[in-house]
Structures are given as structure tokens and as C-alpha cells.
Coordinates of C-alpha atoms in Angstrom, one line a residue:
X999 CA -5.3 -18.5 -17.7
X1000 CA -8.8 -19.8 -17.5
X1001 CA -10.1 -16.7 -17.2
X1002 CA -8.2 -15.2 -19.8
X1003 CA -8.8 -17.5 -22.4
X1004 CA -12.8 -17.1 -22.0
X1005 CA -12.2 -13.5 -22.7
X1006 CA -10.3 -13.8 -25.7
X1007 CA -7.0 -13.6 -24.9
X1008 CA -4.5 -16.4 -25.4
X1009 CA -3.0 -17.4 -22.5
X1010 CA -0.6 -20.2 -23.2
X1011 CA 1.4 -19.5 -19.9
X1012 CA 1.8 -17.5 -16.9
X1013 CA 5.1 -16.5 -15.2
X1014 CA 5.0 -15.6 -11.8
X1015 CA 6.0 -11.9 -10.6
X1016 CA 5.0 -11.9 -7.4
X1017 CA 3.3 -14.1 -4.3
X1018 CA 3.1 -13.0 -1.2
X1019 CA -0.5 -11.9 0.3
X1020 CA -1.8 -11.5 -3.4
X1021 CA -0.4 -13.5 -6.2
X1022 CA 0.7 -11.5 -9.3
X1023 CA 1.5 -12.8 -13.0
X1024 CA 2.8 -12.1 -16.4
X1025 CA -0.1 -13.9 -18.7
X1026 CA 1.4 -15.1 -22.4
X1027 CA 1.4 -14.7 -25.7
X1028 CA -1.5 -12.6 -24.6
X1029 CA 1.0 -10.2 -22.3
X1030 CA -1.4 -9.5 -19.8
X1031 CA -0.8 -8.7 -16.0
X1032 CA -2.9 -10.4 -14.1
X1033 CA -3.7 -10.1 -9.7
X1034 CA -5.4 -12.6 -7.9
X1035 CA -6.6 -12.4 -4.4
X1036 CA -8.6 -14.5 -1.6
X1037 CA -12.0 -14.0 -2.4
X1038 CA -12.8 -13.1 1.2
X1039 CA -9.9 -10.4 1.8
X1040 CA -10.0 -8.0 -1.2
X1041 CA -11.6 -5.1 -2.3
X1042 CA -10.5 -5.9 -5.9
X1043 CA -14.1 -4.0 -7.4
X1044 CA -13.3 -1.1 -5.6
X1045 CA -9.9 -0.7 -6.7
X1046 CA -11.2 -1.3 -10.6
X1047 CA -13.4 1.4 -10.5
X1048 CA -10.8 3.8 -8.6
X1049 CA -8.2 3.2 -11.2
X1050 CA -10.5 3.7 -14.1
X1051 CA -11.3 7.3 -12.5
X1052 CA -7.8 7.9 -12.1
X1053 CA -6.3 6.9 -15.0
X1054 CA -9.2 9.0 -17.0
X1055 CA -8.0 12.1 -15.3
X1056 CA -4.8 12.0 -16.5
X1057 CA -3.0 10.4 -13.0
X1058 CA 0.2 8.3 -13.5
X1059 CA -1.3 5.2 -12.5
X1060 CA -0.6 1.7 -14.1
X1061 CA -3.7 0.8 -16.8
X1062 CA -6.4 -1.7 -16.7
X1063 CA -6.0 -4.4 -19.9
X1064 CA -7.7 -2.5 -22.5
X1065 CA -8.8 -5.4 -24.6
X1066 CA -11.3 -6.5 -22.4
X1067 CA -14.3 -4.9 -20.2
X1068 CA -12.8 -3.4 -16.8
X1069 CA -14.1 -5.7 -14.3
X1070 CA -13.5 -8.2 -11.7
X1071 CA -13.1 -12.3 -12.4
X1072 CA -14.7 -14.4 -10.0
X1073 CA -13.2 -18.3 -9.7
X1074 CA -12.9 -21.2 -6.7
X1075 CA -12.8 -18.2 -4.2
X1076 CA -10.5 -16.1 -6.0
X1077 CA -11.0 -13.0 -7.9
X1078 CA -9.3 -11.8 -10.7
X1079 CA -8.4 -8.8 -12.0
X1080 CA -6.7 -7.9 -15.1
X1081 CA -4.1 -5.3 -16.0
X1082 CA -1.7 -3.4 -18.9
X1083 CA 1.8 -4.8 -18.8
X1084 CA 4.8 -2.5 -18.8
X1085 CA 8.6 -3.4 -19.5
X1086 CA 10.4 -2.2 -16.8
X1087 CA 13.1 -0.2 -18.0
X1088 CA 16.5 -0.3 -17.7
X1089 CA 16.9 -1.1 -13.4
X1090 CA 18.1 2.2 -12.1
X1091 CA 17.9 4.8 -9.1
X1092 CA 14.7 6.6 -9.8
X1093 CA 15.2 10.0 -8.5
X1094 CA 13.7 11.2 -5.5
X1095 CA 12.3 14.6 -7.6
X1096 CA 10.6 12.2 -10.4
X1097 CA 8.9 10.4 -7.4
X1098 CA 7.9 13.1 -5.7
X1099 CA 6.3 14.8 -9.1
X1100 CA 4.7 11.5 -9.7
X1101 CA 2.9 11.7 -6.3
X1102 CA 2.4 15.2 -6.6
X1103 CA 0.8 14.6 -9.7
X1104 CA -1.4 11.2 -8.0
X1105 CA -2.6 13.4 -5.4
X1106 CA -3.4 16.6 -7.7
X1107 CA -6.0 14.1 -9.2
X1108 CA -6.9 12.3 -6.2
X1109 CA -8.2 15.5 -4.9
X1110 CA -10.8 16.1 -7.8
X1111 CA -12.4 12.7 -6.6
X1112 CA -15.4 12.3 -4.1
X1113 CA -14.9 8.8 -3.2
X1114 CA -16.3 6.9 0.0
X1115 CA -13.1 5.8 1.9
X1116 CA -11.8 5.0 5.1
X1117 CA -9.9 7.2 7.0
X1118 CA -6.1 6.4 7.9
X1119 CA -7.3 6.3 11.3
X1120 CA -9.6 3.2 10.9
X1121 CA -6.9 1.3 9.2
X1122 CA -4.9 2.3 12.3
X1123 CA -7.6 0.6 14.3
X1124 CA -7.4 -2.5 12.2
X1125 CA -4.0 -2.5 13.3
X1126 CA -4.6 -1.9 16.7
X1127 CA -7.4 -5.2 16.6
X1128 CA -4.7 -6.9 15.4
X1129 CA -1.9 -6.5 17.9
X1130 CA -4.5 -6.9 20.9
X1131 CA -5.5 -10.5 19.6
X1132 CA -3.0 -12.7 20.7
X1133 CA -4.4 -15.9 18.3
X1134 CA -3.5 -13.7 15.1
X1135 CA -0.3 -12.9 16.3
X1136 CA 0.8 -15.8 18.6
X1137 CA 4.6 -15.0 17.9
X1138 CA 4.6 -11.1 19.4
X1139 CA 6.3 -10.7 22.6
X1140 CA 5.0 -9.0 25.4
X1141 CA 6.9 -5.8 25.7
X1142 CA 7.2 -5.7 21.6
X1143 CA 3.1 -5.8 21.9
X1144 CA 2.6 -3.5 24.0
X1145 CA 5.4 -1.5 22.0
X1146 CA 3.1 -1.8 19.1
X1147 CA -0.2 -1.0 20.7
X1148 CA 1.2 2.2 22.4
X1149 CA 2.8 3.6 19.5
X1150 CA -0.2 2.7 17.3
X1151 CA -2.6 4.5 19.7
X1152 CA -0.8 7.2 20.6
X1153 CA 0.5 8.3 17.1
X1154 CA -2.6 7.8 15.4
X1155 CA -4.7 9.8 18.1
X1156 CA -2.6 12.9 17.6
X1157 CA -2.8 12.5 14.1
X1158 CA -6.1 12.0 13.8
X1159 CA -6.9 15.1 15.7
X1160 CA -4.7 17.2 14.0
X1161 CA -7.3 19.4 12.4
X1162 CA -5.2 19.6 9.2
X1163 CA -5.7 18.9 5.3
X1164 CA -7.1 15.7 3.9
X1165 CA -7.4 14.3 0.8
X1166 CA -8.0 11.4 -0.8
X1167 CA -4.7 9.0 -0.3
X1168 CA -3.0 6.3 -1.9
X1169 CA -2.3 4.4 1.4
X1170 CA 1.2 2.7 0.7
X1171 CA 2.7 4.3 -2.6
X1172 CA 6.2 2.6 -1.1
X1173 CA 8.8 1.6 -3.8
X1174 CA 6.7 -1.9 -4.5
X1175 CA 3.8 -0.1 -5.9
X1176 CA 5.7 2.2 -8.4
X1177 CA 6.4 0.7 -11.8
X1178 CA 9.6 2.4 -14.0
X1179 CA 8.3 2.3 -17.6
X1180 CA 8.7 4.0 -20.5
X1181 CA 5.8 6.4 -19.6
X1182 CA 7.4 7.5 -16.4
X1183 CA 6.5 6.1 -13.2
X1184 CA 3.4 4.9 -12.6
X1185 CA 1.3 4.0 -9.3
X1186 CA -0.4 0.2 -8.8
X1187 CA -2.3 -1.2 -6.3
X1188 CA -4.9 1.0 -5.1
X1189 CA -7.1 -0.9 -2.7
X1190 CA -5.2 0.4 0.2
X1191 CA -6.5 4.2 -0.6
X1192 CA -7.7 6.3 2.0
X1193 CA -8.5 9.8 3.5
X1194 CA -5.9 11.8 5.4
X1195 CA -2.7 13.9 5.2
X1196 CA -0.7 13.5 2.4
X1197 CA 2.5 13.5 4.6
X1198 CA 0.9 10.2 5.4
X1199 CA 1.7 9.0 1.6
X1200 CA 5.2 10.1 1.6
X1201 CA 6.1 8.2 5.1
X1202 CA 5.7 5.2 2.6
X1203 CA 8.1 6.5 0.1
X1204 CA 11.8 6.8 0.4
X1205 CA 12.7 9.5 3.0
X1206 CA 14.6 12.0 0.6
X1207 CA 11.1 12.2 -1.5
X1208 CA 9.4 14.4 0.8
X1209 CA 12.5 16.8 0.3
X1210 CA 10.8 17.5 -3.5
X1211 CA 7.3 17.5 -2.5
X1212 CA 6.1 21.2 -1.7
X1213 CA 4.1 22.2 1.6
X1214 CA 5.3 19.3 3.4
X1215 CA 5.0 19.3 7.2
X1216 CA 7.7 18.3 8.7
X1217 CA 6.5 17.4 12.6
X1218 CA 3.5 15.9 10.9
X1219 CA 5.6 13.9 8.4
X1220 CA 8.1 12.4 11.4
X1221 CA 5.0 11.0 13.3
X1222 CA 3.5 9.7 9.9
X1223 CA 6.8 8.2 9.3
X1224 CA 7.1 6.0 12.9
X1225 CA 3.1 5.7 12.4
X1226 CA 3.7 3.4 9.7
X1227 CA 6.7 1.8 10.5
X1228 CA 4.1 0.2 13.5
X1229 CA 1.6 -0.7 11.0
X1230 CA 3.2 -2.4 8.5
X1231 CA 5.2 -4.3 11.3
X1232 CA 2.1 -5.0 13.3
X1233 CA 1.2 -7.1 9.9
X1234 CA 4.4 -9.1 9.5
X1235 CA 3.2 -10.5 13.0
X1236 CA -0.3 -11.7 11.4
X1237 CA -0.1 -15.9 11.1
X1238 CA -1.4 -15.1 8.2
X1239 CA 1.4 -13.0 6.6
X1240 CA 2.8 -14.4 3.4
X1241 CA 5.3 -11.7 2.8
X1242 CA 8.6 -13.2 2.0
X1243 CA 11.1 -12.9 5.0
X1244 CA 8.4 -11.1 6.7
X1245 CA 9.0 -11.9 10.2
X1246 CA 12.7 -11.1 10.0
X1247 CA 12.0 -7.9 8.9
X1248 CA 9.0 -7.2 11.7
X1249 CA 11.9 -8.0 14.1
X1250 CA 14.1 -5.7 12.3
X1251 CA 11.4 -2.9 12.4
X1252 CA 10.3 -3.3 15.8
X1253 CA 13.9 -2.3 16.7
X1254 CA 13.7 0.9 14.4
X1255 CA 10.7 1.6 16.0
X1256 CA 12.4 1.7 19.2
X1257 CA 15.5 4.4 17.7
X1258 CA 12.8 6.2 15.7
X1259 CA 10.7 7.1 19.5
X1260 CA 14.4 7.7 21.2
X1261 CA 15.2 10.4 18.9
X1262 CA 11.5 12.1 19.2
X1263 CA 12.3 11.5 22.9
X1264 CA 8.2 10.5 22.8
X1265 CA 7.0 8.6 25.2
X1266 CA 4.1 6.4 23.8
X1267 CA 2.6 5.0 26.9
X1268 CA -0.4 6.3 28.6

């Protein structure tokens, strides 16, 4: 509110939307959305910059606050980044052709971009780091480890070796990071982007998207899709993981994990 009100705005209040891992809120009369993040685990600049380049070439991606200079907010070890708030519409099913043009769409512009990233693989190995060091992730069995660290290795050396097209990413456009406005769907949340497939994108959305998204590859969608079910379960083992019921669903996952190799029939070990 600080921060807002040295820039202009009036910010009388602020209602809180979301807090988990990052802490996101509604800032009044002023109607501002505002994120703010550890200042030790965010890459809040980059994520500025991208969505300025993004949004200037005509991507359906959610809007910096216009009133001010685009930029990041440093205070006490957090940072601050301020955004456009939208209305959400009336709730509703969002149909699995609108999310797949919107992506389409994201990725048509991501393409025209030349922007230093990681590859998916590297976040892999993040994910592998964190599964192999047992004081981060005290609470993870044995077998469901090793489960983990198989999978993770395994699915993310074929993939990486693959030899096929790459792009530029957005790295988890699940359900969380669309918005439902009045402009259409729009994308937020871009400091996970990254370089590889774009089946890799659509193993985040819901699975009947890819069904509306052209070219897709199917094999290379399926081990996307189990890929990422082991990442975002290896981080719902972190200590550190503020997600809300996050542990019940990394047991929940783990097990889906488990059905998901079955039915490959793929055997992840070594």
C-alpha cells in the first residue's frame, strides 16, 4: 500500500486474492493488482519486461498498471510488482477451444521473441536437486523418492533429446494462470517461461485442450503430461511449500503418477 501510495495511487486498502508461495492483492480505491514475492526467490524484473514485450505484440496476456512506470518495487526483502485489474466474469466452464486459441495465440507471439531462457530441462534438474536433498524434503518416503527421481530423469532425458520443435514457453499456463475477463482469456504469471515443446505447455492445461490445439504430438504430449505431474509434485514436498493443501495433493499425485506409468507400461528405472 506503501508502495502504491508513493506512486500516486490511493491505496486505502488491500484485499487479499491469493497467498501461497507469492502473495497476491486487490489494492483500493486505486484498483490495482498487486504480487509480491521473497526478495531472494523471484525473477519479478524478468517477468516485467517479458510481459511488456508480450502484451505489445498483441498476446492475450494480463496488463501491467498503466498509470505508473512498468517496473519492479523493492521493500524489507520483498519486491513488488504492479498489475491491471480485471473483473472476472460471470464463473463458468471456459471451453476447451477458447483455451486452446488463447494459447495458440500466446505461443504465435512467443515465437517472434528472442529471449534468454532456460530450457524445460534445467527446471527439470532443479526438480531433480530437489528430490535428492533429503533436508528440503524431509517428509518424502523412500520408494515415493526414488519414484520421483526416476520418473524425473528418465522422462526428461527422452524429452530433452527428442530433436523436435522449440519455442519460447509459458511454463505452467494451468487453469490458475488464466484470467476470464471481459477481453477473453488472458495469461499471468510469466516468470516460469521457458524453451521447449509446446506439448510441454498444454500438459499444464486441462487435458481436452490439446484436442483444439493443431499439430499436437500425441506420444510427446503423454510423457509431457506424467513429466509434469512429477514436477509440480516434487515441489509440494519442499518444507518450504506454502501451497494450500499442498501436501495432500503431492500424496494424491504421487499415486497418479503411479496409474499414469502403468498405463504407458514405462518402466522409469535405470
Amino acid at each position: 500500500m506503501s508502495i502504491a501510495s508513493s506512486l500516486g495511487l490511493t491505496a486505502d486498502d488491500a484485499i487479499v486474492l491469493n497467498n501461497s508461495n507469492k502473495l497476491t492483492v486487490r489494492l483500493l480505491p486505486c484498483d490495482v493488482l498487486a504480487r509480491v514475492a521473497p526478495e531472494a526467490h523471484q525473477v519479478a524484473q524478468f517477468e516485467v519486461e517479458l510481459a511488456q514485450r508480450l502484451a505489445d505484440s498483441g498476446c492475450p496476456v494480463a496488463a501491467l498498471e498503466p498509470r505508473v512506470e512498468p517496473g519492479v518495487y523493492e521493500r524489507d526483502g520483498f519486491v513488488v510488482t504492479l498489475w491491471t485489474y480485471y473483473e472476472p466474469v460471470t464463473p463458468g466452464e471456459v471451453s476447451p477451444a477458447d483455451y486452446a486459441d488463447a494459447l495458440e495465440r500466446l505461443h504465435a507471439g512467443m515465437r517472434k521473441l528472442d529471449v534468454p531462457t532456460p530450457h524445460i530441462t534445467d527446471r527439470v534438474e532443479r526438480a531433480q536437486q530437489l528430490v535428492a536433498n533429503r533436508d528440503r524434503t524431509p517428509a518424502l518416503a523412500d520408494a515415493d523418492r526414488e519414484l520421483l527421481g526416476d520418473t524425473l530423469r528418465s522422462l526428461g532425458r527422452v524429452i530433452g533429446e527428442r530433436g523436435g520443435a522449440e519455442q519460447l514457453v509459458h511454463g505452467e499456463p494451468h487453469p490458475g494462470n488464466v484470467l476470464t475477463t471481459k477481453n477473453g482469456l488472458l495469461f499471468i504469471d510469466f516468470e516460469t517461461c521457458c524453451r521447449g515443446p509446446v506439448e510441454f505447455d498444454l500438459a499444464h492445461a486441462p487435458e481436452e485442450v490439446s484436442a483444439h490445439y493443431p499439430g499436437v504430438n500425441q506420444d510427446l504430449l503423454r510423457d509431457c503430461q506424467i513429466l509434469v505431474l512429477a514436477m509440480i509434485t516434487t515441489w509440494r514436498w519442499d518444507r518450504g511449500d506454502q501451497l494450500p493443501n499442498g501436501r495432500q495433493l503431492g500424496t494424491e499425485w504421487l499415486s497418479q503418477i503411479r496409474a499414469a506409468l502403468d498405463r504407458k507400461g514405462l518402466d522409469t528405472r535405470d
